[in-house]
Backbone as a ProteinNet text record, in pm:
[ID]
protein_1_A
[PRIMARY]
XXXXXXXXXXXXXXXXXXXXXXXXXXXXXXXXXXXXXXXXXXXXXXXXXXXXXXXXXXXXXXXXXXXXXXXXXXXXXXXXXXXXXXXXXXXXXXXXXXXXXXXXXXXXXXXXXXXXXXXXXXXXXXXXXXXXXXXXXXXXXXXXXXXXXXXXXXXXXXXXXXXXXXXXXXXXXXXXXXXXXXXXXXXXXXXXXXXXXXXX
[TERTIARY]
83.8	0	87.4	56.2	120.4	47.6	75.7	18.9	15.8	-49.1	-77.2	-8.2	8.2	36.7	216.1	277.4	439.8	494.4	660.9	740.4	876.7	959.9	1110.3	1209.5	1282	1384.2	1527.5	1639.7	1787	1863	1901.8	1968.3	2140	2208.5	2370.8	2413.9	2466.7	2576.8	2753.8	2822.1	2960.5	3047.9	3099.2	3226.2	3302.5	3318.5	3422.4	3523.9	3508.8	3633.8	3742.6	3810.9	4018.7	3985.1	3903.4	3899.4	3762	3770.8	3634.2	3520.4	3424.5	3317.3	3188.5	3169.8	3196.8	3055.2	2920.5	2800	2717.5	2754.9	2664.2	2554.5	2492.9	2410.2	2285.7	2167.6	2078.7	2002.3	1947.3	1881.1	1761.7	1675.4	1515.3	1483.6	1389.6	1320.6	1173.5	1167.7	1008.5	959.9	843.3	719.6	694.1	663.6	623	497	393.4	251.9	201.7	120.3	32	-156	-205.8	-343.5	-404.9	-488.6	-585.6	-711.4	-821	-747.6	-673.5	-590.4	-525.2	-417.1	-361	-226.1	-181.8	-206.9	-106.1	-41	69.4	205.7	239.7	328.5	315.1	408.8	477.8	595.9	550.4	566.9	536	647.3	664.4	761.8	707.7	820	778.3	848.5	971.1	976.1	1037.6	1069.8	1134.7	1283.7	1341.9	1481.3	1562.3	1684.5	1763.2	1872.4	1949.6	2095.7	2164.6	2248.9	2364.8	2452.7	2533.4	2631.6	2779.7	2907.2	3028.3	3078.1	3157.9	3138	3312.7	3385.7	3535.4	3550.7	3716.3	3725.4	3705.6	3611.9	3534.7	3489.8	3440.5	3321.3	3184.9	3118.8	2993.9	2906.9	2766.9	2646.1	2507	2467.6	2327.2	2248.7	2140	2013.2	1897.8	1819.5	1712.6	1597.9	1468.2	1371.7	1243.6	1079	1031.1	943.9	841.6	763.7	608.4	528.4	383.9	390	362.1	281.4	158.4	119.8	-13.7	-10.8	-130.4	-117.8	-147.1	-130.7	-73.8	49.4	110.4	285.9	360.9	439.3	517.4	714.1	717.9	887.5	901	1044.4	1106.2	1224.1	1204.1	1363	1431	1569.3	1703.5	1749.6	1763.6	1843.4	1921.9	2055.7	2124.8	2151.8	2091.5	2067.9	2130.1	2148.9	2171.7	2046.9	2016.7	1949.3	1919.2	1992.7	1982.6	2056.4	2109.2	2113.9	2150.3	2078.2	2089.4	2202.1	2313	2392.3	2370.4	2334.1	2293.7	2173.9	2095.1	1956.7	1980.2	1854	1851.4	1744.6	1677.6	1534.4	1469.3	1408.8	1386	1257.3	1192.9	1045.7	1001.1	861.1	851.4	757.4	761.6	668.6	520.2	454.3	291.8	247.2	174.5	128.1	42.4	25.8	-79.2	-231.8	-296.7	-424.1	-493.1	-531.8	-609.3	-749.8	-744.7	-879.1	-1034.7	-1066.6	-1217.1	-1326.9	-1435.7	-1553	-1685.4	-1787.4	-1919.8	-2007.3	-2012.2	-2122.9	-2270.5	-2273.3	-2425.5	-2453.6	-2555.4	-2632.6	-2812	-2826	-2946.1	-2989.7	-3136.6	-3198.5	-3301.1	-3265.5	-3367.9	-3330.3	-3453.8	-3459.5	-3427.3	-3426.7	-3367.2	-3244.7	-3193.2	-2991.1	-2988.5	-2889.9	-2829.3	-2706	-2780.8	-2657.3	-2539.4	-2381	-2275.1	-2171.5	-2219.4	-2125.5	-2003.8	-1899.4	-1748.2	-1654.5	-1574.1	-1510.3	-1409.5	-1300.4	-1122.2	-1108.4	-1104.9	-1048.3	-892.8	-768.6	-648	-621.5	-490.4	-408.9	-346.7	-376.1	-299.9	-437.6	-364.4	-432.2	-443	-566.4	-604.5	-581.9	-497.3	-448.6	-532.5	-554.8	-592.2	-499.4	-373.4	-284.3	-308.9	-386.5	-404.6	-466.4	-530.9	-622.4	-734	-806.8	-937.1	-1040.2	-1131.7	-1239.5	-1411	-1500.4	-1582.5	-1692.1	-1741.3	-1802	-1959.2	-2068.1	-2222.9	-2263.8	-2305.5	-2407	-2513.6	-2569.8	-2726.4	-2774.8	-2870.5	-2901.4	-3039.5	-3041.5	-3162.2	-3166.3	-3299.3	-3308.5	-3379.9	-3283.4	-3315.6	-3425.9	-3495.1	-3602.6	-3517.6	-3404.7	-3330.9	-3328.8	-3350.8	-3282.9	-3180.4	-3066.3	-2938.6	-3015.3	-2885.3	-2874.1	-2758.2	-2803	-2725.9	-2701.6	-2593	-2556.1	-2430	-2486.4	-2418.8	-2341.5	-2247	-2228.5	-2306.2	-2317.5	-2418.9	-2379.3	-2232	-2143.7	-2039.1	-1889.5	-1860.9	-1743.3	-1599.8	-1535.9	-1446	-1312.6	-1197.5	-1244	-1171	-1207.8	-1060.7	-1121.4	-1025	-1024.8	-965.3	-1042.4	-906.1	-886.5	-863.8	-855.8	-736.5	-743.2	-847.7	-902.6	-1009.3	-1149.1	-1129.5	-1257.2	-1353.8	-1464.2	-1638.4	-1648.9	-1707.4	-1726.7	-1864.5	-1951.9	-2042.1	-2099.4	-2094.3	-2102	-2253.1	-2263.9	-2401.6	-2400.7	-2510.9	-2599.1	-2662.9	-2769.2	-2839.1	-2957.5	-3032	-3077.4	-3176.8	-3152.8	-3167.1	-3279.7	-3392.3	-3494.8	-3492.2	-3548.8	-3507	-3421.5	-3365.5	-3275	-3369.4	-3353.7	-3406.7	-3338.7	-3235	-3126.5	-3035.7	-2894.5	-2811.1	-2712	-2559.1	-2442.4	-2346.1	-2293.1	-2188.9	-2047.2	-1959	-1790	-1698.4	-1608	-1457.3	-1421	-1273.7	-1173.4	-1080.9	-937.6	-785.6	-743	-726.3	-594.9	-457.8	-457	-249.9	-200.5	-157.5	-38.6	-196	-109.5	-187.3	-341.8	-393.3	-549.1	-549	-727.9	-781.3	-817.7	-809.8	-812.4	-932.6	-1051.2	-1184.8	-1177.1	-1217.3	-1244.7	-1296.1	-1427.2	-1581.7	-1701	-1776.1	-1910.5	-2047.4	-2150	-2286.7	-2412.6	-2528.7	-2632.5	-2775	-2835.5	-2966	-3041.3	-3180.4	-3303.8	-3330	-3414.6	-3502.5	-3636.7
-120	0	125.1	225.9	362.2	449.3	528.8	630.9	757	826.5	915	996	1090.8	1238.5	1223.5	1067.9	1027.7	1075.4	1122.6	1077	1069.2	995.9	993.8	1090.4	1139.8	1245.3	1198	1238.5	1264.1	1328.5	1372.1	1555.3	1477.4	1529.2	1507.4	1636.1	1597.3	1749.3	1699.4	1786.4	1750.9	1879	1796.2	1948	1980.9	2077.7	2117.6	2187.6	2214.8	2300.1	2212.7	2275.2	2174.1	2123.9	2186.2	2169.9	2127.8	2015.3	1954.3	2033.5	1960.4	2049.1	1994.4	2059.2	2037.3	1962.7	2015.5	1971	2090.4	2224.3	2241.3	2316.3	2294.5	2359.6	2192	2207.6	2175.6	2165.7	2027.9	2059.6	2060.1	2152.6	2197	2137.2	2086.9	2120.8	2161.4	2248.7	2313.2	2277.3	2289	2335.2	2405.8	2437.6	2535.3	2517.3	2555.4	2560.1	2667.5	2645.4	2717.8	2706.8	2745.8	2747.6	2800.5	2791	2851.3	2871.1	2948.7	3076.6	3210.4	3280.8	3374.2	3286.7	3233.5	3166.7	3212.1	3189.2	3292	3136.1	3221.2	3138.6	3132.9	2999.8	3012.5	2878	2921.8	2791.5	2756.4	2592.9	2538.7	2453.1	2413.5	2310	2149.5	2138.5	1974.5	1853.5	1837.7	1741.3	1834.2	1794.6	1858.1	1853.6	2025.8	1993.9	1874.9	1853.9	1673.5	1768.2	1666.3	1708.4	1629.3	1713.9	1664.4	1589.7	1621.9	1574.8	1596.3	1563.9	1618.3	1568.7	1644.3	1602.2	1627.5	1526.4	1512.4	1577.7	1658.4	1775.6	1688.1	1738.3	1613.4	1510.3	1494.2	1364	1424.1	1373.9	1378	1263.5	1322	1249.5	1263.6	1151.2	1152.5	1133.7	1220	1211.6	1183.8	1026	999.3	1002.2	1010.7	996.4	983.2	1014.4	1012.2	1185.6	1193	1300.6	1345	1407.7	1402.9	1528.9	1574.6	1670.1	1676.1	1823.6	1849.9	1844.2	1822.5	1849.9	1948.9	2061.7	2204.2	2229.8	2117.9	2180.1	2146.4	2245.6	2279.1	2251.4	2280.7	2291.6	2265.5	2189	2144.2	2251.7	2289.1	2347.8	2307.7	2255.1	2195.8	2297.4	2340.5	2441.6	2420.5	2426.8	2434.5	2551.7	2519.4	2673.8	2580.9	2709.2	2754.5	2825.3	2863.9	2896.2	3054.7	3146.7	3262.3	3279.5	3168.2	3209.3	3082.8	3123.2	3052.4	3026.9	2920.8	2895.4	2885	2771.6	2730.8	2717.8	2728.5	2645.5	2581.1	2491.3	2477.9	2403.7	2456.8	2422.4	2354.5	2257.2	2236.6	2176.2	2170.9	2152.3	1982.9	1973.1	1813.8	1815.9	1694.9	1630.3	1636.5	1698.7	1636.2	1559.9	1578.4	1401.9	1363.9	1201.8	1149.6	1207.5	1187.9	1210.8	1089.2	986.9	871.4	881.4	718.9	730.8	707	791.3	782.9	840.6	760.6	796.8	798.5	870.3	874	736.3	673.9	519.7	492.5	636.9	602.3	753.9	835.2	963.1	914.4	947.6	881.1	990	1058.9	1127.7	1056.9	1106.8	1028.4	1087.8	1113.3	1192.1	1314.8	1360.4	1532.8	1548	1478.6	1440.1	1414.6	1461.1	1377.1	1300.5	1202.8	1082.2	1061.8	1045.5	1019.8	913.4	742.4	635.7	683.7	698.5	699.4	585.8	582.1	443.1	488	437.9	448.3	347.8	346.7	276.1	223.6	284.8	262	189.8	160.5	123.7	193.6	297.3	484	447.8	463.4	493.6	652.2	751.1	866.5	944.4	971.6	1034.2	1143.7	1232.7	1362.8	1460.3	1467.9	1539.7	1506.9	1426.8	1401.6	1474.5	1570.3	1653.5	1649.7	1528.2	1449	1578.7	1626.3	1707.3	1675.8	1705.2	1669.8	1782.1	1809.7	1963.4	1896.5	1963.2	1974.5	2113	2097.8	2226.6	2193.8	2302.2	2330.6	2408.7	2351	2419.8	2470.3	2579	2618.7	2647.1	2576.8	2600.2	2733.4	2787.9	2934.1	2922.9	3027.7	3053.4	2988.9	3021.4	2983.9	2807.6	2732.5	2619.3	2575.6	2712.1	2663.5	2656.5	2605.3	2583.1	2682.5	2753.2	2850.2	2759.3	2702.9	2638.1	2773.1	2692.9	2747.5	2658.2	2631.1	2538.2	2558.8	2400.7	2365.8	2280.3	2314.4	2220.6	2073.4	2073.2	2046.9	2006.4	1918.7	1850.4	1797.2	1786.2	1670.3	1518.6	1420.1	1276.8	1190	1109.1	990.2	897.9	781	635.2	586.4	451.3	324.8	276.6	212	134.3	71.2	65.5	7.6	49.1	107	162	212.1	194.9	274.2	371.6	486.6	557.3	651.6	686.2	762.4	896.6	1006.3	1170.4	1187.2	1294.2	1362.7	1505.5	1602.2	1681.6	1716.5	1788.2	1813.7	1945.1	1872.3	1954.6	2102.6	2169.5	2332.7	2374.7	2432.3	2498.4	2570.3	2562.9	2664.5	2611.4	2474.1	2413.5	2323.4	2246.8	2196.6	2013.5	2065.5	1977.3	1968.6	1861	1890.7	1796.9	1886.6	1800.3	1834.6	1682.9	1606.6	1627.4	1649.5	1696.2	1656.5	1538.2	1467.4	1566.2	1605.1	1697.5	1720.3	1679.1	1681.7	1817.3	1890.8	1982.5	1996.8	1997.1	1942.5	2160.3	2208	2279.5	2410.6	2486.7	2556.4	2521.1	2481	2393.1	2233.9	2252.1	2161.3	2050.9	1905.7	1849.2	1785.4	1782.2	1711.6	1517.7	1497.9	1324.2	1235.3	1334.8	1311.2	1381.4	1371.4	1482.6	1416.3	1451.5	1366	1472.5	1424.3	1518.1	1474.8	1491.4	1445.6	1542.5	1492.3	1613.1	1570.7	1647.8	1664.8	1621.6
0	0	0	-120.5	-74.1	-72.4	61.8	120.9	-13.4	-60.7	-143.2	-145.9	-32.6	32.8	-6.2	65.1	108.4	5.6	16.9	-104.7	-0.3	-55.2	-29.5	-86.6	18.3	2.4	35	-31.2	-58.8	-51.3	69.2	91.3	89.8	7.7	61.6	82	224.3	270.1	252.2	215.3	161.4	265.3	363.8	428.7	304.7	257.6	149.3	233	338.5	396.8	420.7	470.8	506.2	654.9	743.7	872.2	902.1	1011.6	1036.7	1090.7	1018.1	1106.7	1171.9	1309.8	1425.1	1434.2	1339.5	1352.9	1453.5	1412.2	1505.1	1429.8	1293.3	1199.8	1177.8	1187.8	1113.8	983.7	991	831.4	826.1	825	785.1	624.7	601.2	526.8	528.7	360.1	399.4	306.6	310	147.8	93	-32.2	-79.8	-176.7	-111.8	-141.5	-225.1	-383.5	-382.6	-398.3	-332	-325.7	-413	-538	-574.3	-558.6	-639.2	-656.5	-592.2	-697.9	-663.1	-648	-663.2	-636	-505.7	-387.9	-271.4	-234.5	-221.5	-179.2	-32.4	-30.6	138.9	179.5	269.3	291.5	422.2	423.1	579.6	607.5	764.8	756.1	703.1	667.1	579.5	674.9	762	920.7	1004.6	1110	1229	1168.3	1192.8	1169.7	1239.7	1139.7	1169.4	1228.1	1308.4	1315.3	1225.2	1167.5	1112.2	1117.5	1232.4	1304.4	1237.9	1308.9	1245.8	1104.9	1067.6	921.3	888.3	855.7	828.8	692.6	700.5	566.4	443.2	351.3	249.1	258.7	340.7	375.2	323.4	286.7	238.8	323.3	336.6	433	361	312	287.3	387.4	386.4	481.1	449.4	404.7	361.4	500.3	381	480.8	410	470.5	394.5	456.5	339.5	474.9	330.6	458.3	370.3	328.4	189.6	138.6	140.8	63.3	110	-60.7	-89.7	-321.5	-369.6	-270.2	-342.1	-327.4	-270.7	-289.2	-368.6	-447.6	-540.2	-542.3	-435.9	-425.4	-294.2	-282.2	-144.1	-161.6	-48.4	-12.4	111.8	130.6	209.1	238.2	356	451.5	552.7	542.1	679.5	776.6	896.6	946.2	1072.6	1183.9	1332.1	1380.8	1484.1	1552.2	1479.6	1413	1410.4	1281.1	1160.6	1073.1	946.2	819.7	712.2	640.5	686.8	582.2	421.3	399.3	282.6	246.5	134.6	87.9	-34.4	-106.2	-179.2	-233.1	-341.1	-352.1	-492.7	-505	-601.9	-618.1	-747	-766.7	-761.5	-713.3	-678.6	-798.6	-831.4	-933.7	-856.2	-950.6	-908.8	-829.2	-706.7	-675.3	-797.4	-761.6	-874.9	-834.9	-937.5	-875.9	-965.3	-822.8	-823.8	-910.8	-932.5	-1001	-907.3	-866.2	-778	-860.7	-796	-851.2	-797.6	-824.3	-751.7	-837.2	-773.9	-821.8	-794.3	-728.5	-677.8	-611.3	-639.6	-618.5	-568	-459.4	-385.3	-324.7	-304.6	-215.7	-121.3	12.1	129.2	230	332.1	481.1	436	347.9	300.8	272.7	246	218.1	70.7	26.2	-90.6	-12.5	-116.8	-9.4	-176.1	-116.8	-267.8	-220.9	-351.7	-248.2	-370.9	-299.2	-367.7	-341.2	-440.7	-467.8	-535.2	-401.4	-470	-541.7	-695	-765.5	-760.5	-711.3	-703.1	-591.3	-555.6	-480.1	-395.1	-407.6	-288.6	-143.7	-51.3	49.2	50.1	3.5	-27.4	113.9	179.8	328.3	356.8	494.8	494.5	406.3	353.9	254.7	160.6	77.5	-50.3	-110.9	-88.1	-166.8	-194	-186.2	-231.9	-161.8	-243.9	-176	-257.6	-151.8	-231.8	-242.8	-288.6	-321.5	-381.8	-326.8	-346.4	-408.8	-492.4	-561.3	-614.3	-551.7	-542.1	-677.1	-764.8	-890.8	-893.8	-985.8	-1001.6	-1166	-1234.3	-1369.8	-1379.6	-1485.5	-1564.5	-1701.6	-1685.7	-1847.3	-1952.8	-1952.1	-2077.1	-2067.5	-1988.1	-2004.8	-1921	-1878.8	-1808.7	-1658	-1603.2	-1461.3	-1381.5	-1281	-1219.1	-1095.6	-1054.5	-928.6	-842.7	-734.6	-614.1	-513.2	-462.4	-363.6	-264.5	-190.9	-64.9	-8.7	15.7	138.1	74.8	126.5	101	179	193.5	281.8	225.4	263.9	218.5	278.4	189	245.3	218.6	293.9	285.1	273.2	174.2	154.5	144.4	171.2	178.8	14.2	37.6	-136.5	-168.5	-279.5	-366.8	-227.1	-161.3	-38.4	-107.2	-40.1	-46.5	39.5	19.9	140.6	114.6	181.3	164.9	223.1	153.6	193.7	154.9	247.4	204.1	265.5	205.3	247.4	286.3	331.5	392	219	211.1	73.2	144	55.9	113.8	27.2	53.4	-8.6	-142.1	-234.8	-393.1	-491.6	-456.7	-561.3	-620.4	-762.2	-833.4	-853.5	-852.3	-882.7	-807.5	-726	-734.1	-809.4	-759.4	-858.8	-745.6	-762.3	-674.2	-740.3	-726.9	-778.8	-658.2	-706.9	-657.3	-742.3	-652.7	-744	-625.1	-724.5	-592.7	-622.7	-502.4	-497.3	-541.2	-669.1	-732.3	-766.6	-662.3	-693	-727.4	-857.9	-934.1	-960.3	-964.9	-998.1	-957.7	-992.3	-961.2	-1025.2	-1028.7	-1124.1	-1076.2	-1159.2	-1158.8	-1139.2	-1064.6	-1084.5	-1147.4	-1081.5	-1131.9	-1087.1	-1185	-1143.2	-1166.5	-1073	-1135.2	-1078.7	-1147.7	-1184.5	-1097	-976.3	-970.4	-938.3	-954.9	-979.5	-832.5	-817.2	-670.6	-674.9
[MASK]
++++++++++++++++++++++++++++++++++++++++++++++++++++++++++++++++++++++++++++++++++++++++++++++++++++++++++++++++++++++++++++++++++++++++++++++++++++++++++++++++++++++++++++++++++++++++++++++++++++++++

């Protein structure tokens, strides 16, 4: 089973100096998130700074590990810091998470709910960092034909490989219709899952 959110990291630190050093700098890493819309940017920590430890003139030290993103984040950045100041950084962009295949299999109204059974098709255990959200809108048909929707509540989820799980609403006065929307959080936008249509 792999966790959705995980990835594995590779930091090598190299003493380049003539004289040993001593270990007394840390290594942070962070995230770098963006949310839409509006793109606002925003760095969080990504584990608890590591110690290093001493490091012989040209010795080099890899530091693996693993750690969770959130699927609006964009770039890792490696920092060796002290308490009060930034030696080094260095930052670079992460690949996409995937975005799993889920789907709505069933749209049901009863007791005043729209009830939505969803079904992880993959093998990712879909984490609270995975992005998975599920969004309700409430429609109302126009003279013309169209439908003017509004959202009417909505929530991140989490499923279990090949898992069932079932969300609902609470249906609100003046809508005609509603429509159910899976859609992950990856970075810049949103990538749709799946969407479905029931009348009232």
């Amino acid at each position: 089973m792999q966790t959705l959110s995980m990835v594995e990291y590779e930091i090598k630190i190299k003493n380049d100096a003539s004289t040993p050093y001593r270990g007394i700098a840390q290594l942070a890493l962070d995230l770098k998130s963006i949310i839409p819309p509006g793109e606002n940017i925003f760095w969080e920590e990504g584990t608890p700074a590591k110690e290093i430890g001493p490091l012989a003139p040209g010795e080099e030290k890899s530091i693996r590990g693993q750690l969770s993103r959130k699927g609006a984040a964009v770039s890792l950045r490696a920092s060796i810091k002290t308490k009060d100041k930034v030696w080094q950084s260095k930052t670079v962009k992460m690949a996409e998470m995937p975005a799993p295949k889920v789907e709505i299999t069933n749209l049901e109204i009863r007791d005043g709910k729209v009830y939505a059974a969803i079904k992880n098709k993959s093998a990712y255990q879909i984490d609270p960092n995975g992005g998975l959200l599920i969004q309700f809108y409430g429609g109302v048909k126009q003279a013309d034909g169209s439908v003017e929707f509004s959202p009417a509540g909505g929530r991140s989820m989490t499923l279990a490989p090949h898992a069932e799980a079932t969300q609902s609403s609470t249906i609100r006065d003046g809508f005609d219709l509603y429509k159910v929307t899976l859609f992950f959080t990856r970075g810049k936008t949103n990538i749709t899952a799946d969407s479905k249509l029931i009348s009232l």
